[in-house]
Amino acid sequence: MNFKLTLGATVAGLLLATTAQAETTATAWTDLNLRAGPSISYDVVAVIPAAQSVTVDGCLDESNWCRVMHGDVSGWASGDYLTAMVEAPIASNRERLDVQSITYERSPNSTIGGGAAGAIAGAIVGGPVGALIGAAIGMGAGAAITPDERVTTYVRSNPVDPVYLDGEVVVGAGLPETVPLAEVPESEYHYAYINGVRVLVERDTRQVVYIVR
């Protein structure tokens, strides 16, 4: 499978000063999955912590996925959650880059998490903007949580059917009504398995409040 990848040769439109050989640097505005390939169906190989920087090699023309380097780990992250100095998602600002094109070809030996992904059951409610607003409201209301070990152990020990949604899952993201939520006994939390990631959900708002790693 071939994809065209846009690679920033310069980032003069985004950064104050650079050279043609400069690499694009972006920041994750929330804890962000780093995946083995450019899709929600690939395994999560690492997590980019919120406010940490990555080096961006380029982004696919056909989607919002960008190939990045975080520390010594290379992988793919959703460009909707990466910001440059424009304070906006880097994926939607690619036209402001002076770009050259290369290709991405999936290796026949590459693996997709949990086997072949199921059908997309919907989309993250509100998209990246909705997730950002949801996370901000949650933090402002003191709702940022750290569940006790009993909760996370229960979630890990009681798997539920996977659901695949269009869009990366992050804290603050909203889940559509089509996603079934399982209850954690003697707890205020519900949970689901979204895009290969276990998440705790606030039942009334259906917002992701914690990602169980």
Coordinates of C-alpha atoms in Angstrom, one line a residue:
M1 CA 0.0 0.0 0.0
N2 CA 1.5 3.3 -1.0
F3 CA 0.8 6.7 0.6
K4 CA 2.2 10.1 -0.4
L5 CA 4.1 11.7 2.5
T6 CA 4.7 15.5 2.5
L7 CA 8.0 16.3 4.1
G8 CA 8.8 19.9 5.2
A9 CA 12.0 21.0 3.6
T10 CA 11.7 24.3 5.3
V11 CA 9.2 25.7 7.9
A12 CA 9.6 29.4 7.2
G13 CA 5.8 29.8 7.3
L14 CA 5.7 28.4 10.8
L15 CA 8.9 29.3 12.5
L16 CA 10.6 32.6 13.0
A17 CA 13.9 31.5 11.7
T18 CA 15.1 28.3 10.0
T19 CA 17.1 26.9 7.1
A20 CA 16.2 24.6 4.2
Q21 CA 17.7 21.7 6.1
A22 CA 15.8 22.5 9.4
E23 CA 13.5 19.9 10.9
T24 CA 10.0 20.8 11.9
T25 CA 9.4 20.7 15.6
A26 CA 6.0 20.3 17.1
T27 CA 4.4 19.9 20.5
A28 CA 1.8 17.5 21.7
W29 CA -1.0 19.4 23.5
T30 CA -2.2 16.3 25.2
D31 CA -0.8 12.8 26.0
L32 CA -0.7 11.4 22.5
N33 CA -0.3 7.9 21.2
L34 CA 2.7 7.1 19.0
R35 CA 1.7 4.3 16.7
A36 CA 3.6 1.8 14.6
G37 CA 1.9 3.0 11.4
P38 CA -0.4 5.8 10.1
S39 CA -3.7 4.5 11.4
I40 CA -5.7 3.9 14.6
S41 CA -5.4 0.2 13.9
Y42 CA -1.6 0.0 14.5
D43 CA -0.1 -0.8 17.8
V44 CA 0.8 2.0 20.3
V45 CA 4.6 1.9 20.6
A46 CA 5.0 4.8 23.0
V47 CA 3.2 7.8 24.4
I48 CA 4.2 11.4 23.8
P49 CA 3.5 13.3 27.1
A50 CA 1.6 16.5 26.9
A51 CA 3.7 19.6 26.2
Q52 CA 6.7 17.6 25.0
S53 CA 8.3 18.2 21.6
V54 CA 8.7 15.9 18.7
T55 CA 10.6 16.1 15.4
V56 CA 8.2 15.9 12.4
D57 CA 9.5 14.1 9.3
G58 CA 6.3 14.7 7.3
C59 CA 2.6 14.1 7.0
L60 CA 0.5 12.1 4.7
D61 CA -1.3 14.0 2.0
E62 CA -4.3 11.6 2.3
S63 CA -4.8 11.9 6.0
N64 CA -3.8 13.8 9.2
W65 CA -1.1 11.3 10.2
C66 CA 2.5 12.5 10.7
R67 CA 5.7 10.6 11.0
V68 CA 7.6 11.9 14.1
M69 CA 10.6 11.1 16.3
H70 CA 10.1 11.4 20.1
G71 CA 13.4 10.8 21.9
D72 CA 14.8 7.6 20.3
V73 CA 11.4 6.3 19.2
S74 CA 10.1 6.8 15.7
G75 CA 6.4 6.4 14.9
W76 CA 3.2 7.9 13.7
A77 CA 1.0 10.4 15.5
S78 CA -2.2 12.2 14.7
G79 CA -1.2 15.6 13.4
D80 CA -4.5 17.1 14.7
Y81 CA -2.9 17.0 18.2
L82 CA 0.5 18.4 17.3
T83 CA 1.0 22.1 17.2
A84 CA 3.8 24.3 15.9
M85 CA 4.4 28.0 16.6
V86 CA 1.1 28.8 14.8
E87 CA -0.7 27.4 17.8
A88 CA -2.9 25.3 15.6
P89 CA -2.9 21.7 14.5
I90 CA 0.1 21.0 12.2
A91 CA -1.9 18.6 10.0
S92 CA -4.3 21.4 8.8
N93 CA -1.4 23.8 8.2
R94 CA 0.7 21.7 5.8
E95 CA 0.0 24.1 2.9
R96 CA 2.1 26.7 4.7
L97 CA 5.1 24.4 4.5
D98 CA 7.5 24.3 1.5
V99 CA 7.1 20.5 0.9
Q100 CA 8.5 17.7 -1.1
S101 CA 6.9 14.4 -1.6
I102 CA 8.1 10.9 -0.7
T103 CA 6.1 7.7 -0.4
Y104 CA 5.2 5.4 2.5
E105 CA 4.8 1.7 1.7
R106 CA 3.5 -0.7 4.3
S107 CA 5.8 -3.7 4.8
P108 CA 4.2 -7.1 4.1
N109 CA 5.5 -8.0 7.6
S110 CA 4.0 -5.0 9.4
T111 CA 1.4 -5.9 12.0
I112 CA -1.8 -4.2 13.0
G113 CA -2.8 -4.3 16.7
G114 CA -5.1 -7.1 17.5
G115 CA -5.3 -8.3 14.0
A116 CA -7.4 -6.7 11.3
A117 CA -9.3 -3.7 12.5
G118 CA -13.0 -3.8 12.7
A119 CA -15.4 -1.4 10.9
I120 CA -15.3 2.2 11.9
A121 CA -18.3 2.6 14.3
G122 CA -18.3 6.4 14.2
A123 CA -16.1 9.4 15.0
I124 CA -14.7 11.0 18.1
V125 CA -17.3 13.6 19.1
G126 CA -16.2 17.1 18.4
G127 CA -12.9 16.0 16.9
P128 CA -9.6 17.6 18.1
V129 CA -11.2 20.9 19.0
G130 CA -13.9 19.1 21.1
A131 CA -11.2 17.1 22.9
L132 CA -9.2 20.2 23.7
I133 CA -12.3 22.0 25.1
G134 CA -13.4 18.9 27.0
A135 CA -9.9 18.4 28.5
A136 CA -9.8 22.1 29.5
I137 CA -13.2 22.1 31.1
G138 CA -12.3 18.9 33.0
M139 CA -9.1 20.4 34.3
G140 CA -10.8 23.6 35.2
A141 CA -13.5 21.7 37.1
G142 CA -10.8 19.6 38.9
A143 CA -11.9 16.5 37.0
A144 CA -8.5 15.4 36.0
I145 CA -8.4 12.0 37.6
T146 CA -5.9 9.4 38.9
P147 CA -8.0 6.3 39.5
D148 CA -6.9 3.9 42.2
E149 CA -5.2 0.6 41.4
R150 CA -8.4 -1.4 42.0
V151 CA -10.1 0.4 39.1
T152 CA -7.3 0.1 36.6
T153 CA -6.7 -3.6 37.6
Y154 CA -10.4 -4.3 37.0
V155 CA -10.3 -2.7 33.6
R156 CA -7.2 -4.6 32.5
S157 CA -8.6 -7.9 33.8
N158 CA -12.1 -7.5 32.2
P159 CA -11.6 -6.8 28.5
V160 CA -14.5 -5.6 26.4
D161 CA -15.0 -5.8 22.7
P162 CA -12.9 -3.3 20.7
V163 CA -14.5 -0.3 19.0
Y164 CA -12.8 1.7 16.3
L165 CA -13.6 5.4 15.8
D166 CA -12.4 7.9 13.3
G167 CA -9.9 10.0 15.2
E168 CA -7.3 9.4 17.8
V169 CA -8.5 8.9 21.4
V170 CA -7.2 11.3 24.0
V171 CA -8.3 12.6 27.4
G172 CA -11.2 15.0 26.8
A173 CA -12.5 13.2 23.7
G174 CA -16.2 12.5 23.5
L175 CA -17.5 9.0 22.5
P176 CA -20.6 8.7 20.4
E177 CA -23.7 7.0 21.7
T178 CA -22.9 3.9 19.5
V179 CA -20.1 3.0 21.8
P180 CA -21.2 0.7 24.6
L181 CA -19.8 1.5 28.1
A182 CA -19.0 -1.1 30.7
E183 CA -19.3 -0.3 34.4
V184 CA -16.6 -0.6 36.9
P185 CA -18.3 -2.1 40.0
E186 CA -18.4 0.1 43.1
S187 CA -16.9 3.0 41.1
E188 CA -18.1 6.2 39.4
Y189 CA -16.3 5.1 36.2
H190 CA -17.3 3.3 33.1
Y191 CA -14.8 2.1 30.5
A192 CA -14.4 1.1 26.8
Y193 CA -11.7 -0.2 24.5
I194 CA -11.3 2.4 21.8
N195 CA -8.8 2.2 18.9
G196 CA -6.7 -0.4 20.8
V197 CA -6.6 1.7 24.0
R198 CA -8.5 1.2 27.3
V199 CA -10.2 4.3 28.5
L200 CA -12.2 5.4 31.5
V201 CA -15.3 7.4 30.7
E202 CA -17.5 9.9 32.5
R203 CA -20.9 8.3 31.9
D204 CA -23.1 11.4 31.6
T205 CA -20.9 13.4 29.3
R206 CA -19.3 10.3 27.6
Q207 CA -15.9 12.0 27.8
V208 CA -12.7 10.2 28.2
V209 CA -11.2 11.1 31.6
Y210 CA -8.3 8.7 31.8
I211 CA -6.4 6.3 29.5
V212 CA -5.4 3.0 31.1
R213 CA -1.9 2.2 29.8

